C-alpha cells in the first residue's frame, strides 16, 4: 500500500482485536467497547509484523512531526475521522543548572499541546475513534485537564459532552471546559464520586463513558508519548522516566509503546526504568508497590496541590504496577511542600514554569538521587504534563505610584 505523507488519505489499520489487560480474553475491534467482562481496561492489539513491513523509521522521519506521524500504530481506520487541533511534537528541554553534577536531566514539555496538557493526546485519539464508531454523547469525570481536552475535541467533532469535576478543580479548568462547548458541573466529592455519576448516567441516559481507561483508545493516544520520545531521542531511550501518576494512562501507554517498538526491532537494548510519582496525600500505587500487591486499595481522604494526580483509585492499577515492576522501576511519593519548592526552583533558576504534577516528578528525581535509587550517571526524563500557567500562581502585587517622583533607591538590593 502506498502511504501518503500529508494529508493522510487512506489509513492502513493494523488493529487485530482488543484484549482484556487482566484476563487476556479477546473482543472485536470496530465496535463500541468499554471495559472487559472482568471490569478491567481493554488494550488494542496490532499486527506488528504488518506495521514493520509497511513503515520504516525513515518514512516516519519524512512526515510532519506530531501524533499522527505514528498513524500505523494508532487505531483510526479512516482519515476523515481524525479530529485534530494541530498536535505538535513536544520539546525536550534540558535543565543543566539543576543537574547537580548527575547525569542529564530533561523535561518533556507536554504543556505545549492543544488545551495546554497531554490529555490532548489521549482525547485526540479517543474522540477520533468515538466519531468513527458513531458515538454522539460522551460523559466524563475529570480533575480538569481531561475535561478540557474532551470539550475541545468533541466540540470540533460535533459530539455532545457532559463533564463532572470535583468542587475544588482549578477555576481555569472548569471555565475552559465550559468555554469549549461542554456542559460542566462541580460535584461535592472526588473524581471517583464524579465517576459514579457518569457510570449511572451511562445506564440512565445512554452516555458513552470516557473515564480514564474505561474505553480502549485514550491509552493509544497517550502511547504516542513513548513513540515520540523514542523518535526524538534517535530511538535510544533514557535510563529513567519519572511520570506523575494518576490513572496511569501515560505510564501504561508509554510502556505499551516500548513493547511494540521492541517487538518490531526498532528499539534494542534496555528499556527505561519507569518511576510512578504520586503525592504523599494520595499514593495508592506507592502503597501497593511497597506491599507487593497486584491491585491498589482506595486511598482515603485524598489531598494534594497536584490535582491531576489526585486519583484515589485506578481501574488500571495492575497495569501501572506491572509496567513499573517489569521495567525495574519503582513508585515514590513526594510532599506538597517539596512539589511547591521544586516548582519555584525550576522556574526561578531555569525559567521553566512546571505544573504542580510536573514539579512532583522533579521532587521525586531529587529524592531518588539523594536516596541512591538512581545512578549519578543516569539520563533522566521528567514529564511536565500541563502548562504551568493553567494553575493558580503566587501573588505578585507590588505597585508603583506614577503620579509622584519615583524613589529609585527602592530598586537596589
Ligand atoms: C491527568 C494528569 C496527570 C495524570 O495522568 P495519568 O496518565 O492519568 O496518570 C498528571 N498531570 C496532569 C497535569 C494531568 O492532567
mmCIF file with all atom_site columns, C-alpha atoms in Angstrom, residues 86-289:
data_model
loop_
_atom_site.group_PDB
_atom_site.id
_atom_site.type_symbol
_atom_site.label_atom_id
_atom_site.label_alt_id
_atom_site.label_comp_id
_atom_site.label_asym_id
_atom_site.label_entity_id
_atom_site.label_seq_id
_atom_site.pdbx_PDB_ins_code
_atom_site.Cartn_x
_atom_site.Cartn_y
_atom_site.Cartn_z
_atom_site.occupancy
_atom_site.B_iso_or_equiv
_atom_site.pdbx_formal_charge
_atom_site.auth_seq_id
_atom_site.auth_comp_id
_atom_site.auth_asym_id
_atom_site.auth_atom_id
_atom_site.pdbx_PDB_model_num
ATOM 1   C CA . UNK A 1 86  ? -2.612  20.694 15.424 1.00 0.00 ? 86  UNK A CA 1
ATOM 2   C CA . UNK A 1 87  ? -0.834  18.449 17.933 1.00 0.00 ? 87  UNK A CA 1
ATOM 3   C CA . UNK A 1 88  ? 2.881   19.259 17.900 1.00 0.00 ? 88  UNK A CA 1
ATOM 4   C CA . UNK A 1 89  ? 5.935   17.233 18.801 1.00 0.00 ? 89  UNK A CA 1
ATOM 5   C CA . UNK A 1 90  ? 6.587   18.455 22.330 1.00 0.00 ? 90  UNK A CA 1
ATOM 6   C CA . UNK A 1 91  ? 10.131  19.576 23.055 1.00 0.00 ? 91  UNK A CA 1
ATOM 7   C CA . UNK A 1 92  ? 12.661  18.017 25.383 1.00 0.00 ? 92  UNK A CA 1
ATOM 8   C CA . UNK A 1 93  ? 14.186  20.831 27.421 1.00 0.00 ? 93  UNK A CA 1
ATOM 9   C CA . UNK A 1 94  ? 17.349  20.213 29.417 1.00 0.00 ? 94  UNK A CA 1
ATOM 10  C CA . UNK A 1 95  ? 17.737  21.911 32.821 1.00 0.00 ? 95  UNK A CA 1
ATOM 11  C CA . UNK A 1 96  ? 21.521  21.787 33.244 1.00 0.00 ? 96  UNK A CA 1
ATOM 12  C CA . UNK A 1 97  ? 21.821  24.124 36.253 1.00 0.00 ? 97  UNK A CA 1
ATOM 13  C CA . UNK A 1 98  ? 19.805  21.738 38.374 1.00 0.00 ? 98  UNK A CA 1
ATOM 14  C CA . UNK A 1 99  ? 21.551  18.515 37.408 1.00 0.00 ? 99  UNK A CA 1
ATOM 15  C CA . UNK A 1 100 ? 23.831  18.660 40.498 1.00 0.00 ? 100 UNK A CA 1
ATOM 16  C CA . UNK A 1 101 ? 26.622  17.012 38.536 1.00 0.00 ? 101 UNK A CA 1
ATOM 17  C CA . UNK A 1 102 ? 24.431  13.962 37.985 1.00 0.00 ? 102 UNK A CA 1
ATOM 18  C CA . UNK A 1 103 ? 23.543  12.622 34.525 1.00 0.00 ? 103 UNK A CA 1
ATOM 19  C CA . UNK A 1 104 ? 21.446  14.603 32.074 1.00 0.00 ? 104 UNK A CA 1
ATOM 20  C CA . UNK A 1 105 ? 18.085  15.899 33.260 1.00 0.00 ? 105 UNK A CA 1
ATOM 21  C CA . UNK A 1 106 ? 15.450  16.622 30.615 1.00 0.00 ? 106 UNK A CA 1
ATOM 22  C CA . UNK A 1 107 ? 11.852  17.772 30.791 1.00 0.00 ? 107 UNK A CA 1
ATOM 23  C CA . UNK A 1 108 ? 9.391   16.678 28.128 1.00 0.00 ? 108 UNK A CA 1
ATOM 24  C CA . UNK A 1 109 ? 7.097   19.673 27.970 1.00 0.00 ? 109 UNK A CA 1
ATOM 25  C CA . UNK A 1 110 ? 3.625   18.403 27.261 1.00 0.00 ? 110 UNK A CA 1
ATOM 26  C CA . UNK A 1 111 ? 2.142   21.778 28.160 1.00 0.00 ? 111 UNK A CA 1
ATOM 27  C CA . UNK A 1 112 ? 2.672   22.841 24.533 1.00 0.00 ? 112 UNK A CA 1
ATOM 28  C CA . UNK A 1 113 ? -0.137  20.650 23.239 1.00 0.00 ? 113 UNK A CA 1
ATOM 29  C CA . UNK A 1 114 ? -3.642  21.931 22.376 1.00 0.00 ? 114 UNK A CA 1
ATOM 30  C CA . UNK A 1 115 ? -5.618  22.747 25.553 1.00 0.00 ? 115 UNK A CA 1
ATOM 31  C CA . UNK A 1 116 ? -2.293  23.028 27.397 1.00 0.00 ? 116 UNK A CA 1
ATOM 32  C CA . UNK A 1 117 ? -1.907  19.451 28.591 1.00 0.00 ? 117 UNK A CA 1
ATOM 33  C CA . UNK A 1 118 ? -1.033  15.945 27.446 1.00 0.00 ? 118 UNK A CA 1
ATOM 34  C CA . UNK A 1 119 ? -4.648  14.971 27.908 1.00 0.00 ? 119 UNK A CA 1
ATOM 35  C CA . UNK A 1 120 ? -4.915  16.247 24.327 1.00 0.00 ? 120 UNK A CA 1
ATOM 36  C CA . UNK A 1 121 ? -3.063  13.131 23.103 1.00 0.00 ? 121 UNK A CA 1
ATOM 37  C CA . UNK A 1 122 ? -5.497  10.705 24.686 1.00 0.00 ? 122 UNK A CA 1
ATOM 38  C CA . UNK A 1 123 ? -8.597  12.667 23.787 1.00 0.00 ? 123 UNK A CA 1
ATOM 39  C CA . UNK A 1 124 ? -7.485  13.383 20.221 1.00 0.00 ? 124 UNK A CA 1
ATOM 40  C CA . UNK A 1 125 ? -7.379  9.645  19.526 1.00 0.00 ? 125 UNK A CA 1
ATOM 41  C CA . UNK A 1 126 ? -10.352 8.682  21.727 1.00 0.00 ? 126 UNK A CA 1
ATOM 42  C CA . UNK A 1 127 ? -12.625 11.333 20.199 1.00 0.00 ? 127 UNK A CA 1
ATOM 43  C CA . UNK A 1 128 ? -11.500 10.381 16.685 1.00 0.00 ? 128 UNK A CA 1
ATOM 44  C CA . UNK A 1 129 ? -12.464 6.791  17.479 1.00 0.00 ? 129 UNK A CA 1
ATOM 45  C CA . UNK A 1 130 ? -15.771 7.921  19.021 1.00 0.00 ? 130 UNK A CA 1
ATOM 46  C CA . UNK A 1 131 ? -16.503 9.725  15.756 1.00 0.00 ? 131 UNK A CA 1
ATOM 47  C CA . UNK A 1 132 ? -15.540 6.668  13.742 1.00 0.00 ? 132 UNK A CA 1
ATOM 48  C CA . UNK A 1 133 ? -17.809 4.476  15.854 1.00 0.00 ? 133 UNK A CA 1
ATOM 49  C CA . UNK A 1 134 ? -20.747 6.896  15.598 1.00 0.00 ? 134 UNK A CA 1
ATOM 50  C CA . UNK A 1 135 ? -20.912 7.895  19.270 1.00 0.00 ? 135 UNK A CA 1
ATOM 51  C CA . UNK A 1 136 ? -22.993 11.060 19.777 1.00 0.00 ? 136 UNK A CA 1
ATOM 52  C CA . UNK A 1 137 ? -22.834 11.781 23.531 1.00 0.00 ? 137 UNK A CA 1
ATOM 53  C CA . UNK A 1 138 ? -19.869 11.413 25.842 1.00 0.00 ? 138 UNK A CA 1
ATOM 54  C CA . UNK A 1 139 ? -19.625 11.840 29.621 1.00 0.00 ? 139 UNK A CA 1
ATOM 55  C CA . UNK A 1 140 ? -16.506 12.077 31.744 1.00 0.00 ? 140 UNK A CA 1
ATOM 56  C CA . UNK A 1 141 ? -15.327 12.634 35.332 1.00 0.00 ? 141 UNK A CA 1
ATOM 57  C CA . UNK A 1 142 ? -12.218 14.827 35.415 1.00 0.00 ? 142 UNK A CA 1
ATOM 58  C CA . UNK A 1 143 ? -9.784  16.685 37.673 1.00 0.00 ? 143 UNK A CA 1
ATOM 59  C CA . UNK A 1 144 ? -9.699  19.341 34.953 1.00 0.00 ? 144 UNK A CA 1
ATOM 60  C CA . UNK A 1 145 ? -7.337  18.811 32.046 1.00 0.00 ? 145 UNK A CA 1
ATOM 61  C CA . UNK A 1 146 ? -9.001  15.724 30.581 1.00 0.00 ? 146 UNK A CA 1
ATOM 62  C CA . UNK A 1 147 ? -12.357 17.505 30.590 1.00 0.00 ? 147 UNK A CA 1
ATOM 63  C CA . UNK A 1 148 ? -10.839 20.490 28.799 1.00 0.00 ? 148 UNK A CA 1
ATOM 64  C CA . UNK A 1 149 ? -9.300  18.297 26.099 1.00 0.00 ? 149 UNK A CA 1
ATOM 65  C CA . UNK A 1 150 ? -12.523 16.312 25.735 1.00 0.00 ? 150 UNK A CA 1
ATOM 66  C CA . UNK A 1 151 ? -14.573 19.503 25.395 1.00 0.00 ? 151 UNK A CA 1
ATOM 67  C CA . UNK A 1 152 ? -12.259 20.851 22.691 1.00 0.00 ? 152 UNK A CA 1
ATOM 68  C CA . UNK A 1 153 ? -12.004 17.732 20.524 1.00 0.00 ? 153 UNK A CA 1
ATOM 69  C CA . UNK A 1 154 ? -15.631 16.690 20.970 1.00 0.00 ? 154 UNK A CA 1
ATOM 70  C CA . UNK A 1 155 ? -16.975 20.138 20.063 1.00 0.00 ? 155 UNK A CA 1
ATOM 71  C CA . UNK A 1 156 ? -14.835 20.034 16.964 1.00 0.00 ? 156 UNK A CA 1
ATOM 72  C CA . UNK A 1 157 ? -16.264 16.619 16.105 1.00 0.00 ? 157 UNK A CA 1
ATOM 73  C CA . UNK A 1 158 ? -19.864 17.697 16.816 1.00 0.00 ? 158 UNK A CA 1
ATOM 74  C CA . UNK A 1 159 ? -20.229 15.345 19.787 1.00 0.00 ? 159 UNK A CA 1
ATOM 75  C CA . UNK A 1 160 ? -22.140 16.415 22.942 1.00 0.00 ? 160 UNK A CA 1
ATOM 76  C CA . UNK A 1 161 ? -20.286 16.243 26.245 1.00 0.00 ? 161 UNK A CA 1
ATOM 77  C CA . UNK A 1 162 ? -21.212 16.109 29.924 1.00 0.00 ? 162 UNK A CA 1
ATOM 78  C CA . UNK A 1 163 ? -18.310 16.740 32.294 1.00 0.00 ? 163 UNK A CA 1
ATOM 79  C CA . UNK A 1 164 ? -18.197 16.318 36.092 1.00 0.00 ? 164 UNK A CA 1
ATOM 80  C CA . UNK A 1 165 ? -15.404 17.843 38.222 1.00 0.00 ? 165 UNK A CA 1
ATOM 81  C CA . UNK A 1 166 ? -14.616 17.753 41.942 1.00 0.00 ? 166 UNK A CA 1
ATOM 82  C CA . UNK A 1 167 ? -15.754 21.085 43.505 1.00 0.00 ? 167 UNK A CA 1
ATOM 83  C CA . UNK A 1 168 ? -12.192 22.290 44.056 1.00 0.00 ? 168 UNK A CA 1
ATOM 84  C CA . UNK A 1 169 ? -10.975 21.714 40.482 1.00 0.00 ? 169 UNK A CA 1
ATOM 85  C CA . UNK A 1 170 ? -8.815  24.675 39.376 1.00 0.00 ? 170 UNK A CA 1
ATOM 86  C CA . UNK A 1 171 ? -11.111 27.511 38.244 1.00 0.00 ? 171 UNK A CA 1
ATOM 87  C CA . UNK A 1 172 ? -9.410  27.879 34.852 1.00 0.00 ? 172 UNK A CA 1
ATOM 88  C CA . UNK A 1 173 ? -10.129 24.217 34.043 1.00 0.00 ? 173 UNK A CA 1
ATOM 89  C CA . UNK A 1 174 ? -13.832 24.425 34.794 1.00 0.00 ? 174 UNK A CA 1
ATOM 90  C CA . UNK A 1 175 ? -14.132 27.595 32.738 1.00 0.00 ? 175 UNK A CA 1
ATOM 91  C CA . UNK A 1 176 ? -12.155 26.314 29.766 1.00 0.00 ? 176 UNK A CA 1
ATOM 92  C CA . UNK A 1 177 ? -14.331 23.191 29.694 1.00 0.00 ? 177 UNK A CA 1
ATOM 93  C CA . UNK A 1 178 ? -17.449 25.380 29.510 1.00 0.00 ? 178 UNK A CA 1
ATOM 94  C CA . UNK A 1 179 ? -15.843 27.811 27.057 1.00 0.00 ? 179 UNK A CA 1
ATOM 95  C CA . UNK A 1 180 ? -15.049 24.937 24.696 1.00 0.00 ? 180 UNK A CA 1
ATOM 96  C CA . UNK A 1 181 ? -18.647 23.843 24.469 1.00 0.00 ? 181 UNK A CA 1
ATOM 97  C CA . UNK A 1 182 ? -19.169 21.133 27.086 1.00 0.00 ? 182 UNK A CA 1
ATOM 98  C CA . UNK A 1 183 ? -21.780 21.142 29.829 1.00 0.00 ? 183 UNK A CA 1
ATOM 99  C CA . UNK A 1 184 ? -19.871 21.039 33.092 1.00 0.00 ? 184 UNK A CA 1
ATOM 100 C CA . UNK A 1 185 ? -20.782 20.587 36.757 1.00 0.00 ? 185 UNK A CA 1
ATOM 101 C CA . UNK A 1 186 ? -18.851 20.897 40.013 1.00 0.00 ? 186 UNK A CA 1
ATOM 102 C CA . UNK A 1 187 ? -19.538 17.936 42.311 1.00 0.00 ? 187 UNK A CA 1
ATOM 103 C CA . UNK A 1 188 ? -19.061 17.975 46.096 1.00 0.00 ? 188 UNK A CA 1
ATOM 104 C CA . UNK A 1 189 ? -16.812 14.922 46.057 1.00 0.00 ? 189 UNK A CA 1
ATOM 105 C CA . UNK A 1 190 ? -13.647 13.475 44.488 1.00 0.00 ? 190 UNK A CA 1
ATOM 106 C CA . UNK A 1 191 ? -13.040 12.146 40.974 1.00 0.00 ? 191 UNK A CA 1
ATOM 107 C CA . UNK A 1 192 ? -14.295 8.662  41.873 1.00 0.00 ? 192 UNK A CA 1
ATOM 108 C CA . UNK A 1 193 ? -17.571 10.231 43.068 1.00 0.00 ? 193 UNK A CA 1
ATOM 109 C CA . UNK A 1 194 ? -17.804 12.028 39.702 1.00 0.00 ? 194 UNK A CA 1
ATOM 110 C CA . UNK A 1 195 ? -17.075 8.686  38.048 1.00 0.00 ? 195 UNK A CA 1
ATOM 111 C CA . UNK A 1 196 ? -20.056 7.136  39.804 1.00 0.00 ? 196 UNK A CA 1
ATOM 112 C CA . UNK A 1 197 ? -22.336 9.846  38.389 1.00 0.00 ? 197 UNK A CA 1
ATOM 113 C CA . UNK A 1 198 ? -21.054 9.067  34.903 1.00 0.00 ? 198 UNK A CA 1
ATOM 114 C CA . UNK A 1 199 ? -21.430 5.307  35.407 1.00 0.00 ? 199 UNK A CA 1
ATOM 115 C CA . UNK A 1 200 ? -25.065 5.704  36.482 1.00 0.00 ? 200 UNK A CA 1
ATOM 116 C CA . UNK A 1 201 ? -25.705 8.218  33.679 1.00 0.00 ? 201 UNK A CA 1
ATOM 117 C CA . UNK A 1 202 ? -24.439 5.636  31.240 1.00 0.00 ? 202 UNK A CA 1
ATOM 118 C CA . UNK A 1 203 ? -27.247 3.337  32.326 1.00 0.00 ? 203 UNK A CA 1
ATOM 119 C CA . UNK A 1 204 ? -29.911 6.044  32.632 1.00 0.00 ? 204 UNK A CA 1
ATOM 120 C CA . UNK A 1 205 ? -29.036 8.262  29.656 1.00 0.00 ? 205 UNK A CA 1
ATOM 121 C CA . UNK A 1 206 ? -27.025 6.095  27.268 1.00 0.00 ? 206 UNK A CA 1
ATOM 122 C CA . UNK A 1 207 ? -23.922 8.295  27.620 1.00 0.00 ? 207 UNK A CA 1
ATOM 123 C CA . UNK A 1 208 ? -20.644 6.861  26.418 1.00 0.00 ? 208 UNK A CA 1
ATOM 124 C CA . UNK A 1 209 ? -18.295 6.684  29.434 1.00 0.00 ? 209 UNK A CA 1
ATOM 125 C CA . UNK A 1 210 ? -14.903 8.169  28.564 1.00 0.00 ? 210 UNK A CA 1
ATOM 126 C CA . UNK A 1 211 ? -13.444 7.836  32.087 1.00 0.00 ? 211 UNK A CA 1
ATOM 127 C CA . UNK A 1 212 ? -9.721  7.086  32.249 1.00 0.00 ? 212 UNK A CA 1
ATOM 128 C CA . UNK A 1 213 ? -9.102  3.534  30.955 1.00 0.00 ? 213 UNK A CA 1
ATOM 129 C CA . UNK A 1 214 ? -12.805 2.688  30.750 1.00 0.00 ? 214 UNK A CA 1
ATOM 130 C CA . UNK A 1 215 ? -12.599 2.687  26.945 1.00 0.00 ? 215 UNK A CA 1
ATOM 131 C CA . UNK A 1 216 ? -9.669  1.343  24.893 1.00 0.00 ? 216 UNK A CA 1
ATOM 132 C CA . UNK A 1 217 ? -8.410  4.355  22.928 1.00 0.00 ? 217 UNK A CA 1
ATOM 133 C CA . UNK A 1 218 ? -7.115  7.023  25.324 1.00 0.00 ? 218 UNK A CA 1
ATOM 134 C CA . UNK A 1 219 ? -4.179  4.727  26.084 1.00 0.00 ? 219 UNK A CA 1
ATOM 135 C CA . UNK A 1 220 ? -3.388  4.617  22.370 1.00 0.00 ? 220 UNK A CA 1
ATOM 136 C CA . UNK A 1 221 ? -3.243  8.413  22.235 1.00 0.00 ? 221 UNK A CA 1
ATOM 137 C CA . UNK A 1 222 ? -1.039  8.578  25.322 1.00 0.00 ? 222 UNK A CA 1
ATOM 138 C CA . UNK A 1 223 ? 1.122   5.844  23.821 1.00 0.00 ? 223 UNK A CA 1
ATOM 139 C CA . UNK A 1 224 ? 2.374   8.440  21.350 1.00 0.00 ? 224 UNK A CA 1
ATOM 140 C CA . UNK A 1 225 ? 4.425   9.981  24.196 1.00 0.00 ? 225 UNK A CA 1
ATOM 141 C CA . UNK A 1 226 ? 6.531   6.835  24.150 1.00 0.00 ? 226 UNK A CA 1
ATOM 142 C CA . UNK A 1 227 ? 6.729   6.651  20.350 1.00 0.00 ? 227 UNK A CA 1
ATOM 143 C CA . UNK A 1 228 ? 7.629   10.327 20.144 1.00 0.00 ? 228 UNK A CA 1
ATOM 144 C CA . UNK A 1 229 ? 10.218  10.151 22.913 1.00 0.00 ? 229 UNK A CA 1
ATOM 145 C CA . UNK A 1 230 ? 11.971  7.248  21.174 1.00 0.00 ? 230 UNK A CA 1
ATOM 146 C CA . UNK A 1 231 ? 11.828  9.014  17.803 1.00 0.00 ? 231 UNK A CA 1
ATOM 147 C CA . UNK A 1 232 ? 13.078  12.286 19.275 1.00 0.00 ? 232 UNK A CA 1
ATOM 148 C CA . UNK A 1 233 ? 15.980  10.626 21.079 1.00 0.00 ? 233 UNK A CA 1
ATOM 149 C CA . UNK A 1 234 ? 17.183  8.801  17.973 1.00 0.00 ? 234 UNK A CA 1
ATOM 150 C CA . UNK A 1 235 ? 15.474  5.527  19.027 1.00 0.00 ? 235 UNK A CA 1
ATOM 151 C CA . UNK A 1 236 ? 17.568  5.378  22.186 1.00 0.00 ? 236 UNK A CA 1
ATOM 152 C CA . UNK A 1 237 ? 15.550  5.818  25.313 1.00 0.00 ? 237 UNK A CA 1
ATOM 153 C CA . UNK A 1 238 ? 16.668  7.463  28.570 1.00 0.00 ? 238 UNK A CA 1
ATOM 154 C CA . UNK A 1 239 ? 17.689  5.414  31.608 1.00 0.00 ? 239 UNK A CA 1
ATOM 155 C CA . UNK A 1 240 ? 14.830  6.570  33.816 1.00 0.00 ? 240 UNK A CA 1
ATOM 156 C CA . UNK A 1 241 ? 11.411  8.138  33.184 1.00 0.00 ? 241 UNK A CA 1
ATOM 157 C CA . UNK A 1 242 ? 9.595   9.965  36.005 1.00 0.00 ? 242 UNK A CA 1
ATOM 158 C CA . UNK A 1 243 ? 5.854   10.035 35.385 1.00 0.00 ? 243 UNK A CA 1
ATOM 159 C CA . UNK A 1 244 ? 3.225   11.786 37.565 1.00 0.00 ? 244 UNK A CA 1
ATOM 160 C CA . UNK A 1 245 ? 0.720   9.015  38.025 1.00 0.00 ? 245 UNK A CA 1
ATOM 161 C CA . UNK A 1 246 ? -2.988  9.472  38.499 1.00 0.00 ? 246 UNK A CA 1
ATOM 162 C CA . UNK A 1 247 ? -4.996  6.982  36.454 1.00 0.00 ? 247 UNK A CA 1
ATOM 163 C CA . UNK A 1 248 ? -1.700  5.939  34.890 1.00 0.00 ? 248 UNK A CA 1
ATOM 164 C CA . UNK A 1 249 ? -2.764  6.164  31.245 1.00 0.00 ? 249 UNK A CA 1
ATOM 165 C CA . UNK A 1 250 ? 0.523   7.725  30.179 1.00 0.00 ? 250 UNK A CA 1
ATOM 166 C CA . UNK A 1 251 ? 2.750   5.292  32.013 1.00 0.00 ? 251 UNK A CA 1
ATOM 167 C CA . UNK A 1 252 ? 0.800   2.297  30.730 1.00 0.00 ? 252 UNK A CA 1
ATOM 168 C CA . UNK A 1 253 ? 0.694   3.805  27.233 1.00 0.00 ? 253 UNK A CA 1
ATOM 169 C CA . UNK A 1 254 ? 4.426   4.503  27.090 1.00 0.00 ? 254 UNK A CA 1
ATOM 170 C CA . UNK A 1 255 ? 5.268   1.034  28.302 1.00 0.00 ? 255 UNK A CA 1
ATOM 171 C CA . UNK A 1 256 ? 2.970   -0.394 25.629 1.00 0.00 ? 256 UNK A CA 1
ATOM 172 C CA . UNK A 1 257 ? 4.718   1.756  23.008 1.00 0.00 ? 257 UNK A CA 1
ATOM 173 C CA . UNK A 1 258 ? 8.120   0.499  24.088 1.00 0.00 ? 258 UNK A CA 1
ATOM 174 C CA . UNK A 1 259 ? 6.974   -3.131 23.878 1.00 0.00 ? 259 UNK A CA 1
ATOM 175 C CA . UNK A 1 260 ? 5.556   -2.589 20.399 1.00 0.00 ? 260 UNK A CA 1
ATOM 176 C CA . UNK A 1 261 ? 8.725   -0.855 19.187 1.00 0.00 ? 261 UNK A CA 1
ATOM 177 C CA . UNK A 1 262 ? 10.881  -3.546 20.736 1.00 0.00 ? 262 UNK A CA 1
ATOM 178 C CA . UNK A 1 263 ? 8.927   -6.344 19.133 1.00 0.00 ? 263 UNK A CA 1
ATOM 179 C CA . UNK A 1 264 ? 9.462   -4.865 15.650 1.00 0.00 ? 264 UNK A CA 1
ATOM 180 C CA . UNK A 1 265 ? 13.134  -4.311 16.352 1.00 0.00 ? 265 UNK A CA 1
ATOM 181 C CA . UNK A 1 266 ? 13.069  -0.504 16.386 1.00 0.00 ? 266 UNK A CA 1
ATOM 182 C CA . UNK A 1 267 ? 14.361  -0.433 19.945 1.00 0.00 ? 267 UNK A CA 1
ATOM 183 C CA . UNK A 1 268 ? 17.228  -2.562 21.064 1.00 0.00 ? 268 UNK A CA 1
ATOM 184 C CA . UNK A 1 269 ? 18.863  -2.691 24.445 1.00 0.00 ? 269 UNK A CA 1
ATOM 185 C CA . UNK A 1 270 ? 17.433  -1.927 27.826 1.00 0.00 ? 270 UNK A CA 1
ATOM 186 C CA . UNK A 1 271 ? 14.149  -0.122 28.236 1.00 0.00 ? 271 UNK A CA 1
ATOM 187 C CA . UNK A 1 272 ? 13.920  2.758  30.734 1.00 0.00 ? 272 UNK A CA 1
ATOM 188 C CA . UNK A 1 273 ? 13.087  2.228  34.379 1.00 0.00 ? 273 UNK A CA 1
ATOM 189 C CA . UNK A 1 274 ? 9.600   3.641  34.865 1.00 0.00 ? 274 UNK A CA 1
ATOM 190 C CA . UNK A 1 275 ? 9.037   5.615  38.063 1.00 0.00 ? 275 UNK A CA 1
ATOM 191 C CA . UNK A 1 276 ? 5.428   6.253  39.090 1.00 0.00 ? 276 UNK A CA 1
ATOM 192 C CA . UNK A 1 277 ? 5.351   9.514  41.030 1.00 0.00 ? 277 UNK A CA 1
ATOM 193 C CA . UNK A 1 278 ? 2.468   10.308 43.376 1.00 0.00 ? 278 UNK A CA 1
ATOM 194 C CA . UNK A 1 279 ? 1.805   12.797 46.201 1.00 0.00 ? 279 UNK A CA 1
ATOM 195 C CA . UNK A 1 280 ? 2.091   11.856 49.884 1.00 0.00 ? 280 UNK A CA 1
ATOM 196 C CA . UNK A 1 281 ? -1.584  12.798 50.294 1.00 0.00 ? 281 UNK A CA 1
ATOM 197 C CA . UNK A 1 282 ? -2.719  10.362 47.579 1.00 0.00 ? 282 UNK A CA 1
ATOM 198 C CA . UNK A 1 283 ? -0.363  7.469  46.984 1.00 0.00 ? 283 UNK A CA 1
ATOM 199 C CA . UNK A 1 284 ? -2.331  4.236  46.395 1.00 0.00 ? 284 UNK A CA 1
ATOM 200 C CA . UNK A 1 285 ? 0.113   2.926  43.781 1.00 0.00 ? 285 UNK A CA 1
ATOM 201 C CA . UNK A 1 286 ? 3.124   3.607  46.009 1.00 0.00 ? 286 UNK A CA 1
ATOM 202 C CA . UNK A 1 287 ? 1.495   1.693  48.861 1.00 0.00 ? 287 UNK A CA 1
ATOM 203 C CA . UNK A 1 288 ? 0.656   -1.269 46.606 1.00 0.00 ? 288 UNK A CA 1
ATOM 204 C CA . UNK A 1 289 ? 4.166   -1.250 45.139 1.00 0.00 ? 289 UNK A CA 1
#
